[in-house]
CSV table of C-alpha atoms in Angstrom, one decimal:
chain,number,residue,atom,x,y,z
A,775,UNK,CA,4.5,28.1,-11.9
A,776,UNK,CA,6.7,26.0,-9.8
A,777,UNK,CA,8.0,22.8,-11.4
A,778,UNK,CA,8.2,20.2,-9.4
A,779,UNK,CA,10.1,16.4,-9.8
A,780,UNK,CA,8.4,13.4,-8.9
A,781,UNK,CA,10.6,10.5,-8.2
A,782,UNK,CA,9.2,7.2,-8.9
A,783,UNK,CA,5.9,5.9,-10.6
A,784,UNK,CA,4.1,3.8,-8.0
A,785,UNK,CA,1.6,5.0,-6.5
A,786,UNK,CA,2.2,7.8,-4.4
A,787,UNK,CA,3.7,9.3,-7.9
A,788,UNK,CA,1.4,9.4,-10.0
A,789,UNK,CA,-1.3,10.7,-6.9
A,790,UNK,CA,1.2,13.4,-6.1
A,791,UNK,CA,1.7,14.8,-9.5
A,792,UNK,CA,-2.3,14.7,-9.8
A,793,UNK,CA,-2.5,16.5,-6.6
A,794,UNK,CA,0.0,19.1,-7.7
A,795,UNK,CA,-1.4,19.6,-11.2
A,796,UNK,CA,-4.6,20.6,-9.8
A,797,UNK,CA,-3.2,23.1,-7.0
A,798,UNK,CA,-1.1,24.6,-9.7
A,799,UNK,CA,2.1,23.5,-10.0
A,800,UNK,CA,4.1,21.7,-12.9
A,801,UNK,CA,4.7,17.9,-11.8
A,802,UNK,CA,7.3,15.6,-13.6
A,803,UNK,CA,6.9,12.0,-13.1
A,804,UNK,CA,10.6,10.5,-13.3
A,805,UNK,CA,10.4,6.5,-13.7
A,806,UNK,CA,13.3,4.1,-13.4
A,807,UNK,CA,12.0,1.8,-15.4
A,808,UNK,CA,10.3,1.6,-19.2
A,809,UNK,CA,7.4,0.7,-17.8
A,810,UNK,CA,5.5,1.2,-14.6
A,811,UNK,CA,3.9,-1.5,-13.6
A,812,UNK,CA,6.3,-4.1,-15.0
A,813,UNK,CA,8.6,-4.8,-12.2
A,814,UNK,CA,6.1,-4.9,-9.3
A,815,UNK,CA,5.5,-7.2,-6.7
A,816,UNK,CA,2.8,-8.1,-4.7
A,817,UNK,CA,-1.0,-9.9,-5.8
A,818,UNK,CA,-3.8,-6.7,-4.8
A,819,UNK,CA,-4.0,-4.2,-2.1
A,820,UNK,CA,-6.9,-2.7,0.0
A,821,UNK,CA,-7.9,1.2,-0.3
A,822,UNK,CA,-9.8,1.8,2.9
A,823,UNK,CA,-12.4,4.6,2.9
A,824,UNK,CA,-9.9,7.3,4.2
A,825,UNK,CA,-8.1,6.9,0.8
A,826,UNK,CA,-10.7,6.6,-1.0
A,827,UNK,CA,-12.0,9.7,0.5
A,828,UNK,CA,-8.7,11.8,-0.1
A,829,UNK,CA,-8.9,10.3,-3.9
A,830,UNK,CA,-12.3,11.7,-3.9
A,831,UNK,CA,-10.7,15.8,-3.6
A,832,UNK,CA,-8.7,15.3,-6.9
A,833,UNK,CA,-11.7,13.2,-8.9
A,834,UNK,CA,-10.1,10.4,-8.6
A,835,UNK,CA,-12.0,7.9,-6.5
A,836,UNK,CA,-13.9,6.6,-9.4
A,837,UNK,CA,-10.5,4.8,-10.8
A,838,UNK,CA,-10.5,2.1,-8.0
A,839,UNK,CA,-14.2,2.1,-7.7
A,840,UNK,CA,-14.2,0.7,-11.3
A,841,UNK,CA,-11.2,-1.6,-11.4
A,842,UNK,CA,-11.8,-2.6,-7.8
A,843,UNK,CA,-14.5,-4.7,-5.7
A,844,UNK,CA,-16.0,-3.6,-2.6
A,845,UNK,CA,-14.2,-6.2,0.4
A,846,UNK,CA,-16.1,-4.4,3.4
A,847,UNK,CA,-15.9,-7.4,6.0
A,848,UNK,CA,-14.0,-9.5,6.8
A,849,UNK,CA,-14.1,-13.4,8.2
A,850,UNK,CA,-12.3,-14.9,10.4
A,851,UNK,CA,-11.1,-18.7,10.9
A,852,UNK,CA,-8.9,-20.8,12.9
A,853,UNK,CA,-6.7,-23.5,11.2
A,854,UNK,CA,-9.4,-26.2,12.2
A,855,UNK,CA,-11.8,-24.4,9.9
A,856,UNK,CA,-13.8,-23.2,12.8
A,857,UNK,CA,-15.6,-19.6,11.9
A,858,UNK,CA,-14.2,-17.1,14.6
A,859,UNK,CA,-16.1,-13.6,13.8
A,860,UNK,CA,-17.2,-11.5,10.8
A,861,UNK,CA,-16.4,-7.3,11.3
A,862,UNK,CA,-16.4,-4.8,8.9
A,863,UNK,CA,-13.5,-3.4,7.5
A,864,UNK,CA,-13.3,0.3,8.4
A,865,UNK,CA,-16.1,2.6,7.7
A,866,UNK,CA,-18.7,3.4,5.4
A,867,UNK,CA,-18.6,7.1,3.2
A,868,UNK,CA,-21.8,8.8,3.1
A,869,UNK,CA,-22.3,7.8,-0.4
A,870,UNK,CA,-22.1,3.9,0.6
A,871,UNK,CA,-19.0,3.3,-0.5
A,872,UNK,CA,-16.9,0.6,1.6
A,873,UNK,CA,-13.0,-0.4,1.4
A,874,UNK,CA,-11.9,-1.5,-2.1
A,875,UNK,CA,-9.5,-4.6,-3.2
A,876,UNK,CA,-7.6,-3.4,-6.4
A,877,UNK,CA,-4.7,-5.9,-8.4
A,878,UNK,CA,-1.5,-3.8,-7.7
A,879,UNK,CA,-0.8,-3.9,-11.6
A,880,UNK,CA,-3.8,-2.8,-12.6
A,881,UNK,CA,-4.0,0.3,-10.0
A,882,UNK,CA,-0.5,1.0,-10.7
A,883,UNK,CA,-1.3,1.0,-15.0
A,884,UNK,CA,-5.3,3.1,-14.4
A,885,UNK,CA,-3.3,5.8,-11.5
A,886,UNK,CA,-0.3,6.6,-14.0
A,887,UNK,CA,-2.7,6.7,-17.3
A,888,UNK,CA,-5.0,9.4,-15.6
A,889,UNK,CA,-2.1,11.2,-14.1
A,890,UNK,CA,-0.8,11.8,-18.3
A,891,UNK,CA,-4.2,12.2,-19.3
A,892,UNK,CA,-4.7,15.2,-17.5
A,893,UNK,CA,-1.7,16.4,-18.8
A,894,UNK,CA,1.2,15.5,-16.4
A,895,UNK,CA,4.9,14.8,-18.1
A,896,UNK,CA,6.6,11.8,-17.6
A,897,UNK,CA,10.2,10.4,-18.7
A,898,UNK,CA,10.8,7.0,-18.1
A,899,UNK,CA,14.3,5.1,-17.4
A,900,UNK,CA,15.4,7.6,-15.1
A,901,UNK,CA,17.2,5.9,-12.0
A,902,UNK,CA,17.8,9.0,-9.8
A,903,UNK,CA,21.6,8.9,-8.7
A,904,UNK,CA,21.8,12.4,-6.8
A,905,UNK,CA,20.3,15.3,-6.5
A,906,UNK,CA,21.8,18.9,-5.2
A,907,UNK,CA,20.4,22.4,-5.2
A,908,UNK,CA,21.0,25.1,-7.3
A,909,UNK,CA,22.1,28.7,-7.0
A,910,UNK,CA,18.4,30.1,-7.9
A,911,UNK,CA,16.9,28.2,-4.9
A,912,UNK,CA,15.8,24.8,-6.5
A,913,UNK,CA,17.7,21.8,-7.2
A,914,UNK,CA,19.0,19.8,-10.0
A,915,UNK,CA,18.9,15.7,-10.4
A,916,UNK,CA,20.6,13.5,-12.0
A,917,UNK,CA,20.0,10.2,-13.3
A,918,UNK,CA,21.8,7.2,-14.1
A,919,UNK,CA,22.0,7.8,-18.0
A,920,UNK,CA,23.5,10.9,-17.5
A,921,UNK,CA,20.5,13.5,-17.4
A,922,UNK,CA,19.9,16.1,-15.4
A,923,UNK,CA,16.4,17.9,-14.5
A,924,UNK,CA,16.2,21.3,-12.8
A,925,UNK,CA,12.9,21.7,-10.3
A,926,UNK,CA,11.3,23.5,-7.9
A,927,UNK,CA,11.1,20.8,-5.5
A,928,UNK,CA,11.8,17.0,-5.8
A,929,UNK,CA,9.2,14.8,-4.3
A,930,UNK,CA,10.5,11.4,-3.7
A,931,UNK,CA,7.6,8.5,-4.0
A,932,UNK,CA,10.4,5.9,-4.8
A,933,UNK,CA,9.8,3.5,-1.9
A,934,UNK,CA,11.0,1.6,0.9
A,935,UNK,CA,14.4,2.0,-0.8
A,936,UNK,CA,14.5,5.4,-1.4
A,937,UNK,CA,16.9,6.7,-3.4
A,938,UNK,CA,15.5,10.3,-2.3
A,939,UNK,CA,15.4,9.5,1.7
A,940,UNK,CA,19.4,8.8,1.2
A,941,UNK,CA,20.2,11.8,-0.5
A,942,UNK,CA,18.6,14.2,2.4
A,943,UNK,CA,19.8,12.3,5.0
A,944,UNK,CA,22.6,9.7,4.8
A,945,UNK,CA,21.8,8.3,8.1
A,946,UNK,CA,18.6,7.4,7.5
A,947,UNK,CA,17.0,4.1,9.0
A,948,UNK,CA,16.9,1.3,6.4
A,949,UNK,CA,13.5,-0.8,5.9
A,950,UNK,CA,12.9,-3.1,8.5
A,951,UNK,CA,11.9,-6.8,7.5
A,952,UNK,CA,9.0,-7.9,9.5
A,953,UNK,CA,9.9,-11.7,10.0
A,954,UNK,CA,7.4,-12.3,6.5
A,955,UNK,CA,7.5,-13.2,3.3
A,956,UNK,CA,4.4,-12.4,1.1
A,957,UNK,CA,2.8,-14.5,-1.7
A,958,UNK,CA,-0.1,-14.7,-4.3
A,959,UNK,CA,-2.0,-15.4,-6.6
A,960,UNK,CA,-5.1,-15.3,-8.2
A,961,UNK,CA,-7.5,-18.6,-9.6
A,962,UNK,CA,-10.3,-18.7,-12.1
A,963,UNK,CA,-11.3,-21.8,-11.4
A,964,UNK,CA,-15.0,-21.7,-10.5
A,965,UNK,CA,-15.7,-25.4,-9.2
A,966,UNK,CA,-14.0,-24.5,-6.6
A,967,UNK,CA,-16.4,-21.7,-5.1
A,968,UNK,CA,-19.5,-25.1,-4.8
A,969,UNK,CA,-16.5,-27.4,-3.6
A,970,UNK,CA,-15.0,-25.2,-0.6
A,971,UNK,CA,-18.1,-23.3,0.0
A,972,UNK,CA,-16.3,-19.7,-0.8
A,973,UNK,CA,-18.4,-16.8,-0.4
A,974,UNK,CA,-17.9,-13.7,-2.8
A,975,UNK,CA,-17.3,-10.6,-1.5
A,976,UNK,CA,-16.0,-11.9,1.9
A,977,UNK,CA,-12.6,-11.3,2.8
A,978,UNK,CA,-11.7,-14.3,4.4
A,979,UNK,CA,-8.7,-14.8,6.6
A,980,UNK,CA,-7.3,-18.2,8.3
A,981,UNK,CA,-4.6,-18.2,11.4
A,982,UNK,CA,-3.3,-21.3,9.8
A,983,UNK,CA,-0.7,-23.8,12.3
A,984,UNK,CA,2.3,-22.5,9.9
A,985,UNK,CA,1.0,-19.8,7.9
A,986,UNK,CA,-1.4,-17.1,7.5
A,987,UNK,CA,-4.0,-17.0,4.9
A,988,UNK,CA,-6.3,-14.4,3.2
A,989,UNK,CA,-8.7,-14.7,0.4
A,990,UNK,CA,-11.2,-12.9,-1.5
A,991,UNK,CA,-13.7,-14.1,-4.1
A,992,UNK,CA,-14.5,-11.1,-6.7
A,993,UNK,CA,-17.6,-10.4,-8.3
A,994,UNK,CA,-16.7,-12.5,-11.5
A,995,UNK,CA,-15.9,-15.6,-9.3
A,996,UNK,CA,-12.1,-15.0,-9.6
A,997,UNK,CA,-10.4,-15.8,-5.9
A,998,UNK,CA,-7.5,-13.5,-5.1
A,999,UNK,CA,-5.4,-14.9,-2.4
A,1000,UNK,CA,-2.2,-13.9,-0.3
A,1001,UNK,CA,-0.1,-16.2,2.3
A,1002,UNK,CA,2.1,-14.7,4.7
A,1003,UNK,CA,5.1,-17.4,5.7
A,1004,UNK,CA,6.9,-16.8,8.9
A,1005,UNK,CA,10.4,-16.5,8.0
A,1006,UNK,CA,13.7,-15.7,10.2
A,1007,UNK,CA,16.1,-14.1,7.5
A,1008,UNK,CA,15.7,-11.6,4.4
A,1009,UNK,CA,15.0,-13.3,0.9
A,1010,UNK,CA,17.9,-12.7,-1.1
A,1011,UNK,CA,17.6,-11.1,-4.4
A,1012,UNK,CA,19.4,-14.6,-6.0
A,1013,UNK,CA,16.9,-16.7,-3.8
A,1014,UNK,CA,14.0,-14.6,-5.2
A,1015,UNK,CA,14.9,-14.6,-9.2
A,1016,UNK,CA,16.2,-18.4,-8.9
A,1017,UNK,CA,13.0,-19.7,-6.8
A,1018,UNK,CA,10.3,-20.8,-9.8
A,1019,UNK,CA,6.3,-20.1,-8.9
A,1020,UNK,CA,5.8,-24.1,-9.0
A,1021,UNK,CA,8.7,-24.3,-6.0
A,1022,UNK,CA,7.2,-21.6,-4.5
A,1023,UNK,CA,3.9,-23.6,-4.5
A,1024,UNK,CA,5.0,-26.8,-3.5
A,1025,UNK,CA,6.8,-25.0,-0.2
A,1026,UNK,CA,3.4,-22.9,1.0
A,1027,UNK,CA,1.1,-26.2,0.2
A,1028,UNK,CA,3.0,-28.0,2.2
A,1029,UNK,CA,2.8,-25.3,4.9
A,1030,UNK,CA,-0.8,-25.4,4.6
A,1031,UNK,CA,-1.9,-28.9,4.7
A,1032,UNK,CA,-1.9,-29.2,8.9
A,1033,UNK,CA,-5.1,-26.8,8.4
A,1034,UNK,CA,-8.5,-27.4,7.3
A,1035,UNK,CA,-10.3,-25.4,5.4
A,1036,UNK,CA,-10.2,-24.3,1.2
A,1037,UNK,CA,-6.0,-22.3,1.9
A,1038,UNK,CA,-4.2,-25.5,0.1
A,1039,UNK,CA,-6.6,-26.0,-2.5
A,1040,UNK,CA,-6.9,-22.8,-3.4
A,1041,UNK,CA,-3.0,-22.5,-3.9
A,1042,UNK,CA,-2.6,-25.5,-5.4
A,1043,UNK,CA,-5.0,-24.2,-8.0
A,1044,UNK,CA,-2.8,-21.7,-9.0
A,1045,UNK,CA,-1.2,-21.3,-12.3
A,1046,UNK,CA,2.4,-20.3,-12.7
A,1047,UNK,CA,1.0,-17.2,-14.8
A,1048,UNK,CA,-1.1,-15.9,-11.9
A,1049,UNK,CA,0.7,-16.7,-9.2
A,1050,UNK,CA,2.9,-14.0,-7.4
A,1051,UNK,CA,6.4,-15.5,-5.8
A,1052,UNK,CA,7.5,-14.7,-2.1
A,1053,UNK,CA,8.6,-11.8,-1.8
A,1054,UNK,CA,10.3,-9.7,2.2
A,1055,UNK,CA,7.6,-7.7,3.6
A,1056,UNK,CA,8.6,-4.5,5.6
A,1057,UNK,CA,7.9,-1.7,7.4
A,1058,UNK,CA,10.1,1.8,8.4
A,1059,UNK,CA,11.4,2.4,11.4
A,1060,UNK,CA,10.7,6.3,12.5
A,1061,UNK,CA,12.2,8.5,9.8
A,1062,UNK,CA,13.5,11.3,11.7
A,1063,UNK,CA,14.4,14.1,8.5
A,1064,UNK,CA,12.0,13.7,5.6
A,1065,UNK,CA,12.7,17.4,4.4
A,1066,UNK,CA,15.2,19.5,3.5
A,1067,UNK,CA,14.6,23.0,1.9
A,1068,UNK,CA,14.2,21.9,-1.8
A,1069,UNK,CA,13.5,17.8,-1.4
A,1070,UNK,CA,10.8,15.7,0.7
A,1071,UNK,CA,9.7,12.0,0.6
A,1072,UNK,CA,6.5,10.7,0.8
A,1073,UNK,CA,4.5,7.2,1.1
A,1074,UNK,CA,6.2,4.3,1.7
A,1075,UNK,CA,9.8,6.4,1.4
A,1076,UNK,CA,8.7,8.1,4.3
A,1077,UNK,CA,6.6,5.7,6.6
A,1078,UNK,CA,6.2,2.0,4.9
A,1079,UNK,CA,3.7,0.5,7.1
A,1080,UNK,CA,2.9,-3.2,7.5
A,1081,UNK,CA,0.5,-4.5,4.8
A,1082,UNK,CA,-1.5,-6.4,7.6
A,1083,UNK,CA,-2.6,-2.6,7.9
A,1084,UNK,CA,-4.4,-2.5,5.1
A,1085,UNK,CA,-3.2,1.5,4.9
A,1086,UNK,CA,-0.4,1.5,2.5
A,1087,UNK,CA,-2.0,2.9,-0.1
A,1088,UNK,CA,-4.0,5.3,1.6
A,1089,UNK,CA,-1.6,7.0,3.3
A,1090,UNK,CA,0.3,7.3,0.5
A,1091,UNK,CA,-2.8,9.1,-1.1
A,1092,UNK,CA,-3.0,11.6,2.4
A,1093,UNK,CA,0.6,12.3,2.1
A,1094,UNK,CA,0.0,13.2,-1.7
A,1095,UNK,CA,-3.0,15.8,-1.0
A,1096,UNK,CA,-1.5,17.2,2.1
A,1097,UNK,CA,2.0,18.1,0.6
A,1098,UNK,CA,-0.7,19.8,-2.4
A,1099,UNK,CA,-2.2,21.5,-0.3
A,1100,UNK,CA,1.1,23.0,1.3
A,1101,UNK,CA,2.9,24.0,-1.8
A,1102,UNK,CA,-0.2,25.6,-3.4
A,1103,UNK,CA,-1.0,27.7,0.2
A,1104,UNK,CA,2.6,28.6,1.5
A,1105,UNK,CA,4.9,30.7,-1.1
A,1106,UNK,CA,8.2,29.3,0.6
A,1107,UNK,CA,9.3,25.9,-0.6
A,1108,UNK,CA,11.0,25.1,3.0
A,1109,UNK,CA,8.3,25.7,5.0
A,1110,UNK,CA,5.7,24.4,2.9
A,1111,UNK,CA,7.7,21.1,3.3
A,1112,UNK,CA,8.1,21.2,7.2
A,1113,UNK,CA,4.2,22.8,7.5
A,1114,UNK,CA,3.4,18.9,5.6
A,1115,UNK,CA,5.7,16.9,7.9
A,1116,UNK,CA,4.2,18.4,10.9
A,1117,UNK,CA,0.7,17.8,9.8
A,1118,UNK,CA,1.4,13.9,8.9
A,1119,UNK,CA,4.1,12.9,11.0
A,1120,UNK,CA,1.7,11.8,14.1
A,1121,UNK,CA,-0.7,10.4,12.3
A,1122,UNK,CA,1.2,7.9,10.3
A,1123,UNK,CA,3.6,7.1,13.0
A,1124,UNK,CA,0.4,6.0,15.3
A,1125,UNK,CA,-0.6,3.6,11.8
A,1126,UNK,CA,2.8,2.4,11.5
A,1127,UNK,CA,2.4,1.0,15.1
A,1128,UNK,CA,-0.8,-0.4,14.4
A,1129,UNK,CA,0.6,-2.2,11.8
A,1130,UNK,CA,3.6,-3.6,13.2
A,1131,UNK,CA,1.4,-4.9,16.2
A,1132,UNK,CA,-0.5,-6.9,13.7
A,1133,UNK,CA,2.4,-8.4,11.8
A,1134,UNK,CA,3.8,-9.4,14.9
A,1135,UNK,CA,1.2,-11.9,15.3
A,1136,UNK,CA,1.8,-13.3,11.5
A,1137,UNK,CA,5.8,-13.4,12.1
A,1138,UNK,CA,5.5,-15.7,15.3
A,1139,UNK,CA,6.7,-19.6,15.4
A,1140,UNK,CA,6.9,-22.3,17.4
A,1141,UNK,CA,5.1,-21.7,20.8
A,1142,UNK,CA,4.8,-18.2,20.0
A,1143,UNK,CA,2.4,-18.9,17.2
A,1144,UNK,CA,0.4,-21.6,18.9
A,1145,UNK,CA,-0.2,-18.7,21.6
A,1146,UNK,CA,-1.1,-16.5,19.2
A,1147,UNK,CA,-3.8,-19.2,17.5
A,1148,UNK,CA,-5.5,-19.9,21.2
A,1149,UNK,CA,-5.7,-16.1,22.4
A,1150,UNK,CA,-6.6,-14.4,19.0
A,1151,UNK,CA,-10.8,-16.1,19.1
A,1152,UNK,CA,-10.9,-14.0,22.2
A,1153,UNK,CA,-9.6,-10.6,21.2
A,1154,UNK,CA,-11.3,-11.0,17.5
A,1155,UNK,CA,-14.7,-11.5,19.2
A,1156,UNK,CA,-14.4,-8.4,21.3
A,1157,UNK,CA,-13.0,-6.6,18.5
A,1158,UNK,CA,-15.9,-7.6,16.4
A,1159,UNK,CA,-18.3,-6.6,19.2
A,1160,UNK,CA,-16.7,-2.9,19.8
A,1161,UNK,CA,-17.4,-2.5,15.6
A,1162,UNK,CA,-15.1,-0.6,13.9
A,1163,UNK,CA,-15.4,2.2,16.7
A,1164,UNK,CA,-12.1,1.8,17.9
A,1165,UNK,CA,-10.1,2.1,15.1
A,1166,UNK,CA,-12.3,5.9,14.0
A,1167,UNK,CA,-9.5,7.3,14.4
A,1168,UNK,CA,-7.7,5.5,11.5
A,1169,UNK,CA,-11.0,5.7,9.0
A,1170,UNK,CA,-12.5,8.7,10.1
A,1171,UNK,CA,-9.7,11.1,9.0
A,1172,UNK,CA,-10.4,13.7,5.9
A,1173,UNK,CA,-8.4,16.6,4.6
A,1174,UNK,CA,-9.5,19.5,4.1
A,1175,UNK,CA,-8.6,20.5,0.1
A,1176,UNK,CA,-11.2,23.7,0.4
A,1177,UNK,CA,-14.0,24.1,-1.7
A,1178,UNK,CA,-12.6,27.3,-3.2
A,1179,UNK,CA,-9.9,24.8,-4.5
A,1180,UNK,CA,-12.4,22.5,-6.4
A,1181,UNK,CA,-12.0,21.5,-9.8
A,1182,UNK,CA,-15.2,22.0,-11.8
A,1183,UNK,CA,-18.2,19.2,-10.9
A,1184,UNK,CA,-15.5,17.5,-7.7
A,1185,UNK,CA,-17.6,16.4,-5.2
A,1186,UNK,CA,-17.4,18.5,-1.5
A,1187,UNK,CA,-16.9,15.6,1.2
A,1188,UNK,CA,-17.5,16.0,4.3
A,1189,UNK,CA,-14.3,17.9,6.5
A,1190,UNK,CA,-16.4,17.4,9.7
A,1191,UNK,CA,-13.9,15.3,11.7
């Protein structure tokens, strides 16, 4: 059985090592910290149905359809509080099910928790420092406390700053920062929802005059929120530690006063406990080598894209089936790696576009903006009118696992398309 080493407990990791686990090989889920949702940033995130889909051939849909809520359209508004459009957000799965909005932490805490339930090894405060390969063909890692792990394969899910990406190639491009820096937060309190006229379910979203808003009321009445604030330079890491929530708040209030509309209310609502501070938002530029014979990235390592895409997490989640998929159907480590970087590459290089064409629109300022604000009406109102048509492509897309592959009582989706 071929061992393979999973770098990093995000997302992506704890997927991958499922993925792996049920096409037969040993994963091991290496963490650099004690704990892996401890040191995360960002409010919730968005699984559109293509994810969920692809979560669906390893039985695990179900663990975002729980801790999630269905967020299948979304609202549009200008700063003035005018309503623009309503569209859906992606497609519908044949069972009904629509995009989900998950908390980051709790995704993060319910993905890794299945992964070691169904049996998969982890070791936690291991910082990956190197890795090299061995005279029998696989390669050995080693970690900042002085460990060492022999593998198969090493699979790095460790991010935009991939520890993993460096080692195979030392030229690789470094994350590039998309002019934004992300907030969040999320607000229990209900006399809000009668007093700004919220609608549950809705994912709401407001070109402000100096920021852009987004905000989604779940089930329960709790309002999750995010801001993007257009910003010229990086956040430092001293900035970000030494920059309280309650600064953080006074700075996008501000911002958010020149609109109408529930945005300021809604973040000055916030408690310091719930509320996420800025943080740099990025994407990748093209990764050109994201293989070598014994190593291969995946997910954000590989091909960040924009959040505004709303496919983060489910490309992470193809990546992870796909590379399964290779290494349980071709014997030979090095091409099973290249066979997976051939079938992805396209296909998340055509997203990343898609979502550095949105963020572009967030990042703008001064005149740049205000054009922005008067020509976006137009393009979301024939947007909404085309449906969700145009972006098929995106939504549409399924792997085929193959039922001969299926764990007992998985669900056979449909491999149409």
């Amino acid at each position: 059985m071929k061992k393979a080493l999973i770098i990093g407990g995000g997302i992506a990791g704890p997927v991958t090592a499922m993925a792996l686990r049920q096409a037969g090989l040993e994963p091991i889920v290496c963490e650099a910290y004690d704990d892996v949702a401890g040191t995360q940033i960002g409010a919730y995130l968005t699984v559109a149905v293509n994810g969920l889909s692809a979560l669906a051939l390893l039985n695990a849909h179900s663990i975002v359809t729980e801790i999630g809520h269905p967020s299948g359209t979304l609202s549009f508004s200008t700063s003035s509080g005018k309503h623009i459009t309503d569209m859906p957000i992606g497609g519908t799965l044949p069972d009904g099910t629509v995009t989900h909005s998950v908390k980051r932490r709790d995704m993060y805490r319910a993905l890794n928790a299945e992964a070691a339930r169904r049996g998969v090894r982890y070791e936690y405060n291991k910082r990956l420092v190197n890795a090299t390969p061995t005279a029998q063909g696989g390669v050995s890692a080693t970690f900042a406390d002085g460990t060492t792990i022999e593998a198969d394969v090493l699979i790095g899910a460790d991010g935009i700053r991939s520890r993993t990406r460096e080692i195979i190639d030392p030229t690789a491009p470094k994350a590039h920062f998309l002019g934004i820096y992300g907030l969040g937060g999320f607000v229990t309190d209900r006399s809000l929802h009668d007093a700004l006229g919220l609608r549950p379910g809705v994912y709401s979203m407001i070109f402000g005059k100096k920021a852009f808003f987004g905000y989604f009321v779940a089930p329960d009445g709790e309002i999750w929120w995010f801001a993007n604030m257009p910003r010229s330079r990086e956040l430092s890491r001293s900035e970000s530690e030494n920059t309280t929530p309650a600064q953080w708040r006074d700075q996008l209030v501000a911002l958010l006063w020149a609109d109408r509309g529930p945005a300021a209310r809604i973040v000055a609502a916030t408690p310091d406990d719930t509320f996420v501070p800025g943080f740099n938002q990025y994407d990748m530029p093209t990764v050109t080598t994201w293989h070598n014979d014994n190593m291969v990235i995946v997910g954000d390592a590989a091909h960040a894209v924009a959040s505004s895409s709303g496919q983060g997490v489910s490309m992470a989640v193809e990546d992870a089936v796909m590379l399964a998929t290779c290494l349980r159907d071709i014997p030979d480590t090095a091409t099973a790696l290249a066979a997976y970087e051939d079938r992805r590459r396209e296909r998340v290089e055509r997203v990343v576009a898609h979502g550095a064409q949105t963020s572009g629109d967030k990042a703008s300022n001064g005149f740049g903006r205000l054009l922005v604000r008067l020509v976006t009406p137009y393009f979301l109102k024939k947007a909404a009118k085309a449906g969700v048509a145009p972006l098929n492509w995106m939504f549409d897309y399924r792997i085929n696992w193959g039922p001969e592959h299926l764990a007992p009582g998985q669900p056979v989706i449909d491999r149409s398309r």
